[in-house]
Amino acid sequence: MAVLVPAAEQVSKTGIMNSVLRLEQISKSYVTGENRVDALRGINLEVKEGEFVSIMAPSGSGKSTLMHIIGCLDTPTSGRYLLAGRDVSRLEEAQLAEVRNRYIGFVFQQFHLLTNMTALKNVELPLIYGKVQQHERTRRAMEALARVGLANRWSHRPNQLSGGQQQRVAIARALVTDPKVILADEPTGNLDSASSKDVLDWLSDFQKTGRTVVLITHEPDVAEYADRIVSMRDGRIVSDIKKEHVKSATNGSAVAAKIAGELD
Amino acid sequence: MNFRETLRSALESIVSHRSRSVLTVLGILIGIAAVIVTVGLGQGSQQKVNATISSLGSNLLIVTPGSTSSGGVSRGLGSSSTLTIQDANALANHIDAPDISSVVPIVQAGSVLQANGNSWTAPVVGTTTGYLSARDRQIAVGSFFTQQDVTTDADVIDIGTVVAAQLFGTANPVGQTITIQNTPFQVIGELASAGSSATANEDDQVFIPISTAMTQVLGGSNPSSVSQILLQAKNSSSINAAYQEANNLLLQTHGITNPTAADFTITTETQLLTTATSVSKTLTFLLAGIAAVSLIVGGIGVMNIMLVSVAERVKEIGLRKALGATPSLIRDQFLTEALLLGLSGGVLGIALGVTISLLVTHLSSNTVILSAPVMIASVVISGSIGLIFGVYPASRAAALAPIEALRSE
């Protein structure tokens, strides 16, 4: 699949490292009746290619809204959002759909697999919307299933798979389009600890192939898998700590826990 | 996502919700079945009417006295006595009317018939020998009266099957005597049954030479007047010419210059056919109208279930959108589903309609005609209904915001 990143290329020629996500003064407000809710208040965030970033925040802090905007599922009220160098903050529905298909692989807490389809068909789904031909589609979907170790379960339906296996199918579905960013929203929220570790390992593996992972969670020990932890509160970013700094502290998870404690 | 993918995905969705799909198409199914049966019944009865009318006789024109409308007021046919035996003689002139092959004058009046102590009231028809061929009737027993009987005012009579049964039971009527107004008539033949037409029972009639009828039985105020004159055109293509010739001759004979003031009416078989056809067409349209209403109700059913289906599949729609489905792809997917539902309703409806039609044909005297154009139209109509009533649910699905859709549990 052709990935067009003209703006990003220009940036890299000027010597600045490629940024995959770049949020500039992003705000999002909802008006319900006479009430105005400011879910995001001027978010500035840049994620570079190959980073594994956790966005850690308690519920109600605007992290879902941020995830929707990063995932191009929603557009900001104000501010600018560059995804792979392309301004996507003012796009139409249909264009957003294309951007999501091309650049983003979603992993959801609820797995969101279609129950009346086999694992293979579920993984093929984004390729259908990416206009990939049937033969090529099946080949790539099988390959993605093999990467998450489920090649032999391709014909199973979601209800014939365990929670962990379902989430692995969802990861295969996110990987299959070879996206710029994997956006995982509480991916371990519905899994036991063994399956959780599995899922997080798959995400780490994906990062090692040079791809970018954005993980949204409220659990410190999940956030700790990332090499950068961004914390949010009341629609603002309150801290942004890189793993180097985390590592320089005596205990990485202690830092994450400390941040979590501050947030609570 | 190309058309094949859309089609496959729509089919998968229909098949995976089998019972709901069947319920959805039930309205269209019944509507289409009703269309097939009612239109088939309509065409069947039309065919029957056509057959009845052509059995009246071939290439027939009927001249009746009086105009159908006089001063804007319609009077019943034959309500005046302006038609005479002289008119019949004039029409029989092969030079003035070359396209008329035979002329059969008829006088007719009800009378009491007596025989063997039984009595029966039936129309007495005075006519000429050409009657049988003009009316396409056959003699079952004995013979019809001859030209000589007409010339000599013979007291002979041919009777219909109903009259024969009433007066003589199962006995052979030929050779028996029937008395009409004190004149004894010798029965010389019995006509084969004509079957009953829409207007009169043709078997409940007796036939005597017209000369005898005019002089001995029916003599009214104008002894030369006749009830009607049957004309036979040479062939089916000369009916219009025969009509013109008869019309001109009669206007001339009656000394009428303004054709709209004619004191006679000429009816052709074509006109009868047209009238009957228009009646049965009206009936067919009425029935088709009822079927159309049920189709619209069926369409609303499709819309309702599609709306339910959209509401049920909000999560699926959200996911598909998150994975890159554009609003128009989602719309197309639901439209295709609605189209397929409509079409399958149509096909099932045709199957049901054909089954009912075959049953009706087997179990009753009605004929149901199954016509390919009606079936093709049914498929097109049911597909269109699916599409039209699918537009609203499909655009609802297309307009769903992906985050709303993903959030719902």
XYZ file of C-alpha atoms in Angstrom:
673
model
C 0.000 0.000 0.000
C 1.370 3.408 -0.963
C 1.919 5.637 2.017
C 2.117 9.265 0.997
C 3.838 11.506 3.503
C 4.897 14.557 1.506
C 4.841 17.064 4.368
C 6.759 14.738 6.655
C 9.416 14.281 4.002
C 9.824 18.034 3.786
C 10.247 18.182 7.543
C 12.882 15.449 7.451
C 14.845 17.300 4.750
C 15.112 20.259 7.091
C 16.792 17.909 9.512
C 14.039 17.445 12.031
C 13.172 13.856 12.976
C 9.977 12.504 11.345
C 6.971 13.112 13.500
C 4.061 10.773 12.951
C 1.586 12.629 15.129
C 1.724 16.317 15.784
C -1.055 17.965 17.783
C -0.917 21.759 18.025
C -3.200 23.541 20.498
C -5.918 20.929 20.056
C -9.175 21.785 21.859
C -12.464 19.999 21.834
C -15.678 21.273 23.390
C -19.120 19.785 23.436
C -22.209 21.887 23.793
C -25.114 20.088 25.390
C -28.052 22.428 25.819
C -26.686 25.451 27.689
C -23.692 23.613 29.098
C -20.340 23.744 27.424
C -17.906 20.956 28.241
C -14.263 21.505 27.390
C -12.943 17.977 27.015
C -9.542 19.023 25.672
C -7.912 22.375 26.420
C -4.974 23.121 24.170
C -3.149 19.813 23.816
C 0.346 19.943 22.311
C 1.826 16.556 21.595
C 4.352 15.248 19.124
C 4.996 11.543 18.602
C 7.949 10.520 16.453
C 8.212 7.503 14.229
C 9.065 4.332 16.148
C 7.968 5.629 19.547
C 5.837 3.641 21.999
C 3.826 6.208 23.932
C 1.363 5.592 26.715
C -1.281 8.165 27.380
C -2.220 7.592 30.976
C -5.168 9.308 32.546
C -8.075 8.594 34.840
C -11.503 8.370 33.302
C -13.186 11.702 32.679
C -9.899 13.425 31.941
C -10.519 13.646 28.208
C -8.367 10.695 27.187
C -11.178 9.117 25.143
C -11.692 12.387 23.320
C -7.965 12.616 22.658
C -7.931 9.032 21.415
C -10.835 9.811 19.041
C -8.996 12.799 17.625
C -5.694 10.958 17.279
C -7.617 8.101 15.629
C -9.339 10.506 13.211
C -12.680 9.309 14.541
C -13.510 12.902 15.466
C -12.259 16.346 14.550
C -11.032 19.038 17.009
C -12.966 22.251 17.707
C -9.750 24.209 17.261
C -6.068 23.532 16.748
C -4.144 21.658 14.107
C -3.473 17.934 13.843
C -0.855 16.612 11.465
C -0.896 12.858 10.893
C 2.149 11.691 8.947
C 2.650 15.286 7.907
C -0.851 15.743 6.587
C -3.279 18.171 8.223
C -6.289 16.041 9.056
C -8.014 18.396 11.493
C -10.512 19.751 8.961
C -11.229 16.737 6.777
C -14.628 15.442 5.669
C -16.066 12.129 6.918
C -15.119 10.274 3.740
C -11.553 11.600 3.755
C -11.171 10.759 7.446
C -12.300 7.222 6.669
C -9.560 6.913 4.092
C -6.960 8.342 6.493
C -7.993 5.887 9.218
C -7.788 3.013 6.792
C -4.348 4.027 5.568
C -2.519 5.255 8.645
C -4.147 3.854 11.768
C -4.612 0.417 13.212
C -7.116 0.285 16.061
C -7.093 -2.098 19.003
C -10.115 -1.669 21.277
C -10.895 -2.747 24.798
C -14.051 -4.551 23.552
C -12.103 -6.222 20.664
C -14.908 -5.170 18.295
C -14.718 -8.249 16.104
C -17.717 -8.960 13.864
C -19.313 -12.038 15.394
C -20.746 -13.516 12.216
C -17.378 -13.629 10.454
C -14.367 -15.897 10.724
C -11.110 -14.593 12.162
C -9.710 -14.400 8.630
C -12.658 -12.342 7.353
C -12.346 -10.008 10.320
C -8.681 -9.427 9.568
C -9.469 -8.908 5.880
C -12.023 -6.193 6.628
C -9.704 -3.130 6.561
C -8.110 -4.452 3.358
C -11.553 -4.582 1.720
C -11.987 -0.888 2.464
C -8.415 -0.316 1.269
C -9.484 -1.781 -2.103
C -7.012 -4.649 -1.956
C -7.881 -7.510 -4.331
C -9.302 -10.730 -2.904
C -6.252 -12.937 -3.496
C -3.781 -10.438 -2.044
C -6.170 -9.757 0.818
C -6.348 -13.374 1.933
C -2.578 -13.733 1.687
C -1.917 -10.666 3.830
C -4.623 -11.529 6.364
C -3.195 -15.042 6.803
C 0.247 -13.522 7.223
C -1.030 -11.141 9.923
C -2.779 -14.007 11.726
C 0.459 -15.988 11.592
C 2.319 -13.064 13.176
C 0.023 -13.208 16.215
C 0.254 -17.017 16.268
C -3.319 -17.731 15.182
C -2.797 -19.019 11.637
C -4.398 -22.333 12.574
C -7.495 -20.597 13.941
C -8.293 -18.589 10.814
C -11.664 -20.275 10.291
C -12.853 -19.791 13.888
C -15.527 -17.289 14.743
C -14.936 -14.868 17.628
C -17.211 -16.830 19.986
C -14.987 -19.902 19.446
C -11.907 -18.008 20.646
C -10.754 -16.957 24.117
C -10.593 -13.272 25.074
C -6.837 -13.198 24.579
C -7.126 -14.872 21.197
C -9.861 -12.442 20.165
C -7.633 -9.506 21.053
C -4.811 -11.097 19.052
C -7.149 -11.316 16.045
C -7.893 -7.627 16.610
C -4.153 -6.912 16.677
C -3.733 -8.855 13.439
C -6.509 -6.727 11.973
C -4.652 -3.585 13.113
C -1.350 -4.838 11.667
C -2.644 -6.074 8.346
C -2.754 -2.669 6.640
C 0.809 -1.942 7.789
C -0.316 1.323 9.423
C 1.833 4.240 10.581
C 0.333 4.116 14.053
C -1.259 1.462 16.192
C -3.771 3.094 18.465
C -4.641 0.802 21.359
C -7.436 1.962 23.642
C -7.323 0.046 26.954
C -6.359 -3.105 25.021
C -5.930 -5.159 28.195
C -9.033 -3.896 29.983
C -10.984 -7.095 29.374
C -8.128 -9.586 29.687
C -6.518 -11.630 32.454
C -2.912 -10.809 33.340
C -1.324 -13.551 31.176
C -3.280 -12.485 28.098
C -2.558 -8.849 28.941
C 1.155 -9.495 28.939
C 0.790 -11.308 25.622
C -1.020 -8.398 24.026
C 1.491 -5.863 25.338
C 4.354 -8.016 24.038
C 2.773 -8.069 20.573
C 2.530 -4.291 20.701
C 6.203 -4.013 21.741
C 7.152 -6.318 18.873
C 5.298 -4.091 16.501
C 7.253 -1.100 17.788
C 10.517 -2.982 17.251
C 9.681 -3.201 13.528
C 9.911 0.596 13.462
C 6.239 1.395 13.846
C 4.602 3.786 16.244
C 2.333 2.662 19.069
C 0.032 4.893 21.087
C -1.416 3.103 24.084
C -4.222 4.633 26.080
C -4.760 3.297 29.571
C -5.469 4.184 33.171
C -3.318 1.382 34.574
C 0.265 2.363 35.572
C 1.743 -1.096 35.021
C 0.304 -1.182 31.491
C 1.544 2.318 30.762
C 4.985 1.222 31.859
C 5.442 -0.951 28.742
C 5.905 2.261 26.762
C 9.119 4.218 26.553
C 7.272 7.477 27.060
C 4.392 8.189 29.396
C 2.113 11.153 28.829
C -0.265 11.969 31.678
C -3.462 13.919 31.346
C -5.823 15.639 33.692
C -8.858 17.806 33.021
C -8.180 18.035 29.324
C -4.556 19.051 29.684
C -1.237 17.239 29.528
C 0.305 17.398 33.004
C 3.476 15.412 32.445
C 5.437 13.881 29.591
C 8.255 11.620 30.718
C 10.623 9.643 28.454
C 11.870 6.194 29.469
C 15.516 7.452 29.753
C 14.313 9.631 32.578
C 12.113 6.867 33.907
C 15.120 4.539 33.885
C 17.317 7.105 35.628
C 14.930 6.904 38.549
C 15.478 3.939 40.845
C 12.319 2.158 39.783
C 10.409 2.726 36.544
C 7.102 1.467 37.790
C 7.478 3.590 40.896
C 7.563 6.707 38.724
C 4.465 5.568 36.844
C 2.759 4.800 40.131
C 3.791 8.189 41.474
C 2.271 9.918 38.466
C -0.866 7.852 38.823
C -0.988 8.760 42.496
C -0.709 12.448 41.682
C -3.560 12.119 39.231
C -5.910 10.398 41.682
C -14.722 -2.207 -1.860
C -16.231 -3.122 -5.188
C -19.796 -4.141 -6.046
C -19.099 -7.838 -5.580
C -17.857 -7.259 -2.031
C -20.884 -5.110 -1.225
C -23.172 -7.763 -2.641
C -21.449 -10.548 -0.743
C -21.542 -8.649 2.518
C -25.245 -7.847 2.049
C -25.993 -11.493 1.261
C -24.052 -12.651 4.333
C -26.022 -10.271 6.503
C -29.366 -11.433 5.086
C -28.473 -15.084 5.456
C -27.147 -14.671 8.989
C -30.449 -13.064 10.044
C -32.571 -15.629 8.213
C -35.825 -15.453 10.152
C -35.775 -11.681 10.406
C -35.143 -11.447 6.666
C -38.137 -13.676 5.938
C -40.371 -11.547 8.180
C -39.055 -8.424 6.481
C -39.982 -9.572 3.008
C -43.350 -11.022 4.022
C -45.216 -7.852 3.051
C -43.628 -7.691 -0.377
C -44.040 -11.419 -0.807
C -47.800 -11.214 -0.186
C -48.117 -8.090 -2.324
C -46.382 -9.665 -5.301
C -48.322 -12.911 -4.909
C -51.517 -10.823 -4.912
C -50.393 -9.015 -8.066
C -49.665 -12.289 -9.852
C -52.986 -13.852 -8.870
C -55.209 -10.802 -9.437
C -53.684 -9.831 -12.749
C -53.801 -13.489 -13.788
C -57.471 -13.729 -12.781
C -58.215 -10.487 -14.625
C -56.550 -11.721 -17.781
C -58.275 -15.073 -17.420
C -61.723 -13.511 -17.187
C -60.893 -11.211 -20.083
C -59.988 -14.203 -22.192
C -63.270 -15.843 -21.183
C -65.264 -12.738 -22.165
C -63.481 -12.609 -25.492
C -64.310 -16.244 -26.110
C -67.963 -15.666 -25.221
C -68.240 -12.680 -27.525
C -66.645 -14.399 -30.463
C -69.055 -17.308 -29.919
C -71.898 -14.894 -30.664
C -71.039 -15.371 -34.314
C -68.272 -14.484 -36.629
C -67.921 -11.105 -38.320
C -71.251 -10.097 -36.883
C -72.865 -6.648 -36.955
C -76.117 -6.079 -35.127
C -78.545 -3.365 -36.214
C -81.018 -2.324 -33.552
C -83.733 0.314 -33.783
C -83.387 3.667 -32.030
C -80.220 5.614 -31.448
C -78.222 4.984 -28.330
C -78.480 8.616 -27.411
C -81.157 11.103 -28.314
C -80.804 14.664 -27.184
C -78.087 13.552 -24.812
C -80.355 11.043 -23.089
C -79.544 7.442 -23.630
C -82.474 5.197 -24.474
C -82.363 1.460 -24.248
C -81.472 -0.424 -27.377
C -84.521 -1.521 -29.360
C -86.815 0.807 -27.522
C -88.383 2.113 -30.705
C -89.647 0.360 -33.787
C -87.908 2.200 -36.572
C -86.354 -0.888 -38.111
C -88.402 -2.750 -40.717
C -88.238 -5.810 -42.926
C -87.756 -3.379 -45.838
C -84.499 -2.248 -44.244
C -83.368 -5.835 -44.162
C -84.232 -6.214 -47.857
C -82.299 -3.043 -48.683
C -79.243 -4.292 -46.791
C -79.386 -7.579 -48.662
C -78.711 -5.753 -51.926
C -75.267 -6.997 -52.935
C -74.646 -4.052 -55.249
C -75.194 -1.351 -52.636
C -73.657 -3.400 -49.841
C -70.974 -5.642 -51.369
C -69.282 -6.378 -48.040
C -72.382 -7.745 -46.345
C -72.608 -11.449 -47.049
C -75.838 -12.214 -45.259
C -78.722 -10.366 -43.658
C -80.823 -11.980 -40.956
C -83.813 -10.020 -39.681
C -85.203 -10.991 -36.296
C -88.530 -10.343 -34.646
C -88.839 -11.406 -31.080
C -91.424 -11.458 -28.320
C -92.115 -13.549 -25.287
C -95.019 -15.925 -25.542
C -96.628 -18.863 -23.802
C -95.791 -22.243 -25.351
C -98.102 -25.197 -24.755
C -97.505 -28.891 -25.423
C -98.700 -32.173 -23.873
C -100.524 -30.187 -21.194
C -97.301 -28.412 -20.158
C -96.843 -24.701 -20.656
C -93.675 -22.618 -20.631
C -93.016 -18.955 -21.359
C -90.029 -18.226 -23.581
C -88.916 -15.740 -26.224
C -90.267 -16.604 -29.666
C -87.741 -15.644 -32.318
C -88.918 -15.149 -35.865
C -86.006 -15.202 -38.258
C -84.623 -16.532 -41.504
C -82.495 -19.510 -42.403
C -79.276 -17.500 -42.082
C -79.700 -17.277 -38.309
C -77.765 -20.442 -37.522
C -74.592 -19.391 -39.301
C -74.848 -15.758 -38.151
C -75.149 -16.786 -34.530
C -72.831 -19.732 -34.864
C -75.463 -22.241 -33.675
C -75.888 -25.914 -34.532
C -78.869 -28.245 -34.798
C -78.665 -31.232 -32.465
C -81.738 -33.191 -33.552
C -83.882 -32.844 -36.693
C -83.366 -29.822 -38.926
C -83.747 -26.046 -39.034
C -86.614 -24.583 -41.072
C -85.873 -23.959 -44.750
C -86.195 -21.033 -47.117
C -89.324 -22.685 -48.421
C -90.831 -22.701 -44.918
C -90.158 -18.941 -44.792
C -91.722 -18.357 -48.186
C -94.821 -20.380 -47.363
C -95.322 -19.088 -43.787
C -94.998 -22.692 -42.574
C -96.076 -23.457 -38.982
C -92.811 -25.156 -38.020
C -90.686 -24.562 -34.961
C -87.130 -25.271 -33.747
C -86.592 -25.217 -30.010
C -83.757 -24.636 -27.551
C -82.642 -27.327 -25.104
C -84.230 -25.618 -22.088
C -87.615 -25.371 -23.814
C -87.326 -29.000 -24.950
C -86.644 -30.139 -21.411
C -89.489 -28.070 -19.954
C -92.124 -29.199 -22.461
C -91.056 -32.744 -23.375
C -88.662 -33.830 -20.649
C -86.243 -36.367 -22.052
C -88.495 -37.448 -24.946
C -87.472 -36.631 -28.532
C -89.283 -33.358 -29.321
C -89.084 -33.741 -33.101
C -92.537 -34.432 -34.526
C -94.353 -33.104 -31.466
C -96.659 -30.117 -31.562
C -96.364 -26.829 -29.691
C -99.257 -24.388 -29.595
C -98.531 -20.650 -29.611
C -101.529 -18.347 -29.377
C -103.844 -21.090 -30.652
C -101.667 -21.880 -33.633
C -100.196 -25.385 -33.593
C -96.547 -25.604 -34.676
C -94.763 -28.809 -35.623
C -91.399 -29.236 -33.926
C -88.828 -30.036 -36.623
C -85.558 -29.629 -34.748
C -83.752 -28.977 -31.514
C -80.715 -26.681 -31.342
C -77.519 -27.730 -29.662
C -76.849 -25.900 -26.447
C -75.085 -22.546 -26.914
C -74.169 -22.163 -23.296
C -75.445 -19.137 -21.483
C -74.037 -15.788 -22.494
C -73.841 -12.872 -20.108
C -77.182 -11.373 -21.169
C -79.672 -14.129 -21.969
C -80.015 -17.851 -21.916
C -79.856 -18.656 -25.610
C -81.139 -22.168 -25.003
C -84.407 -20.881 -23.582
C -85.740 -19.742 -26.974
C -87.822 -21.072 -29.878
C -87.353 -20.237 -33.556
C -90.010 -19.934 -36.278
C -89.924 -18.541 -39.831
C -90.043 -14.742 -39.724
C -92.978 -14.623 -42.134
C -95.028 -16.857 -39.851
C -94.054 -14.784 -36.841
C -95.065 -11.508 -38.450
C -98.369 -12.668 -39.814
C -99.621 -15.124 -37.175
C -97.900 -14.672 -33.855
C -96.444 -11.290 -33.093
C -98.287 -8.742 -35.232
C -97.788 -5.473 -33.342
C -98.684 -1.891 -34.141
C -96.359 -1.933 -37.130
C -96.485 -5.391 -38.578
C -93.376 -4.856 -40.712
C -91.089 -3.759 -37.852
C -88.255 -6.023 -36.720
C -86.407 -6.182 -33.381
C -82.952 -6.395 -34.898
C -81.088 -7.238 -38.054
C -77.978 -9.369 -37.927
C -75.447 -8.660 -40.657
C -72.508 -10.828 -41.511
C -69.499 -9.177 -43.067
C -67.694 -11.101 -45.810
C -64.652 -11.505 -43.582
C -63.112 -9.994 -40.498
C -61.249 -7.300 -42.432
C -64.437 -6.090 -44.131
C -66.324 -5.412 -40.890
C -65.640 -1.677 -41.085
C -66.655 -1.498 -44.743
C -69.830 -3.444 -43.984
C -70.539 -1.048 -41.148
C -70.204 1.970 -43.457
C -72.380 0.413 -46.157
C -75.127 -0.521 -43.702
C -75.003 2.876 -42.075
C -75.227 4.774 -45.395
C -77.966 2.531 -46.753
C -80.118 2.840 -43.653
C -79.647 6.619 -43.436
C -80.667 6.818 -47.085
C -83.644 4.473 -46.680
C -84.808 6.374 -43.602
C -84.300 9.722 -45.339
C -81.948 11.013 -42.635
C -79.289 13.528 -43.726
C -77.635 14.181 -40.379
C -75.746 11.011 -39.340
C -75.902 11.993 -35.658
C -79.710 11.893 -35.831
C -79.777 8.245 -36.932
C -82.787 6.276 -35.609
C -80.849 3.017 -35.538
C -77.665 1.718 -33.995
C -75.148 -0.620 -35.536
C -73.038 -2.570 -33.055
C -70.057 -4.575 -34.165
C -68.431 -7.437 -32.391
C -65.342 -5.271 -32.037
C -67.342 -2.718 -30.101
C -68.678 -5.422 -27.779
C -65.153 -6.675 -27.344
C -63.886 -3.202 -26.584
C -66.576 -2.637 -23.974
C -66.009 -5.978 -22.320
C -62.263 -5.526 -22.426
C -62.486 -2.101 -20.847
C -64.697 -3.504 -18.088
C -62.255 -6.264 -17.320
C -59.351 -3.814 -17.621
C -60.992 -1.604 -15.026
C -61.344 -4.636 -12.789
C -57.721 -5.585 -13.335
C -56.599 -2.041 -12.536
C -58.692 -2.054 -9.380
C -57.181 -5.333 -8.227
C -53.717 -4.173 -9.201
C -54.360 -1.015 -7.193
C -55.140 -3.075 -4.114
C -51.994 -5.090 -4.724
C -50.020 -1.851 -5.084
C -51.258 -0.684 -1.696
C -50.138 -3.943 -0.124
C -46.756 -3.533 -1.831
C -46.363 -0.076 -0.339
C -47.254 -1.495 3.067
C -44.657 -4.188 2.385
C -42.129 -1.488 1.553
C -42.825 0.255 4.827
C -42.239 -3.106 6.498
C -38.845 -3.329 4.830
C -38.052 0.189 6.001
C -39.044 -0.592 9.592
C -37.001 -3.754 9.801
C -34.065 -2.073 8.094
C -34.221 0.695 10.707
C -34.232 -1.938 13.442
C -31.342 -3.641 11.719
C -29.379 -0.375 11.580
C -30.050 0.229 15.281
C -28.985 -3.327 16.113
C -25.804 -3.056 14.124
C -24.659 0.359 15.349
C -21.494 -1.254 16.753
C -20.759 -3.051 13.507
C -21.293 0.152 11.516
C -18.993 2.026 13.902
C -16.292 -0.584 13.573
C -16.536 -0.691 9.790
C -16.244 3.084 9.738
C -13.245 3.025 12.083
C -11.562 0.530 9.757
C -12.047 2.842 6.802
C -15.575 2.409 5.451
C -16.762 5.709 4.005
C -20.344 6.857 4.610
C -21.209 6.083 0.993
C -19.909 2.517 1.349
C -22.069 1.998 4.443
C -25.040 3.485 2.598
C -24.415 1.215 -0.391
C -24.162 -1.799 1.873
C -27.573 -1.167 3.452
C -29.110 -0.180 0.114
C -27.863 -3.414 -1.405
C -29.327 -5.303 1.517
C -32.685 -3.584 1.023
C -32.555 -4.252 -2.707
C -31.788 -7.933 -2.160
C -34.556 -8.197 0.436
C -37.003 -6.602 -2.010
C -35.917 -8.871 -4.851
C -36.102 -12.026 -2.783
C -39.563 -10.958 -1.613
C -40.503 -10.559 -5.265
C -39.162 -13.956 -6.283
C -40.808 -15.714 -3.327
C -44.006 -13.776 -4.083
C -43.970 -15.018 -7.672
C -43.513 -18.569 -6.431
C -46.465 -18.184 -4.040
C -48.556 -16.408 -6.687
C -47.923 -19.140 -9.250
C -48.802 -21.815 -6.679
C -52.065 -20.069 -5.789
C -52.854 -19.526 -9.479
C -52.369 -23.204 -10.254
C -54.560 -24.143 -7.267
C -57.303 -21.708 -8.356
C -57.221 -23.047 -11.906
C -57.459 -26.622 -10.616
C -60.083 -26.087 -7.951
C -62.434 -23.598 -9.625
C -63.778 -22.726 -13.046
C -61.693 -19.555 -13.105
C -58.746 -19.399 -15.413
C -55.610 -17.681 -14.162
C -53.216 -16.622 -16.883
C -49.556 -16.440 -15.859
C -47.724 -13.953 -17.995
C -43.987 -13.382 -18.161
C -44.258 -9.559 -18.439
C -46.193 -9.438 -15.157
C -43.532 -11.554 -13.453
C -40.680 -9.461 -14.813
C -42.518 -6.310 -13.727
C -43.021 -7.885 -10.279
C -39.306 -8.463 -9.855
C -38.506 -4.916 -11.001
C -41.197 -3.416 -8.757
C -40.185 -5.393 -5.668
C -36.534 -4.492 -6.194
C -37.451 -0.825 -6.582
C -39.578 -0.935 -3.444
C -36.649 -2.392 -1.524
C -34.370 0.350 -2.842
C -36.806 3.217 -2.282
C -37.715 2.187 1.235
C -34.078 1.330 1.975
C -32.891 4.875 1.291
C -33.919 6.264 4.660
C -32.437 3.476 6.844
C -29.299 3.399 4.689
C -28.714 7.127 5.015
C -29.315 6.840 8.765
C -26.583 4.203 8.918
C -24.259 6.274 6.732
C -24.734 9.321 8.955
C -23.830 7.498 12.190
C -20.793 9.063 13.814
C -18.156 6.346 14.292
C -17.492 7.252 17.936
C -21.193 7.152 18.846
C -21.399 3.826 17.084
C -18.318 2.344 18.815
C -19.397 3.600 22.224
C -22.741 1.793 22.207
C -22.801 -1.515 24.016
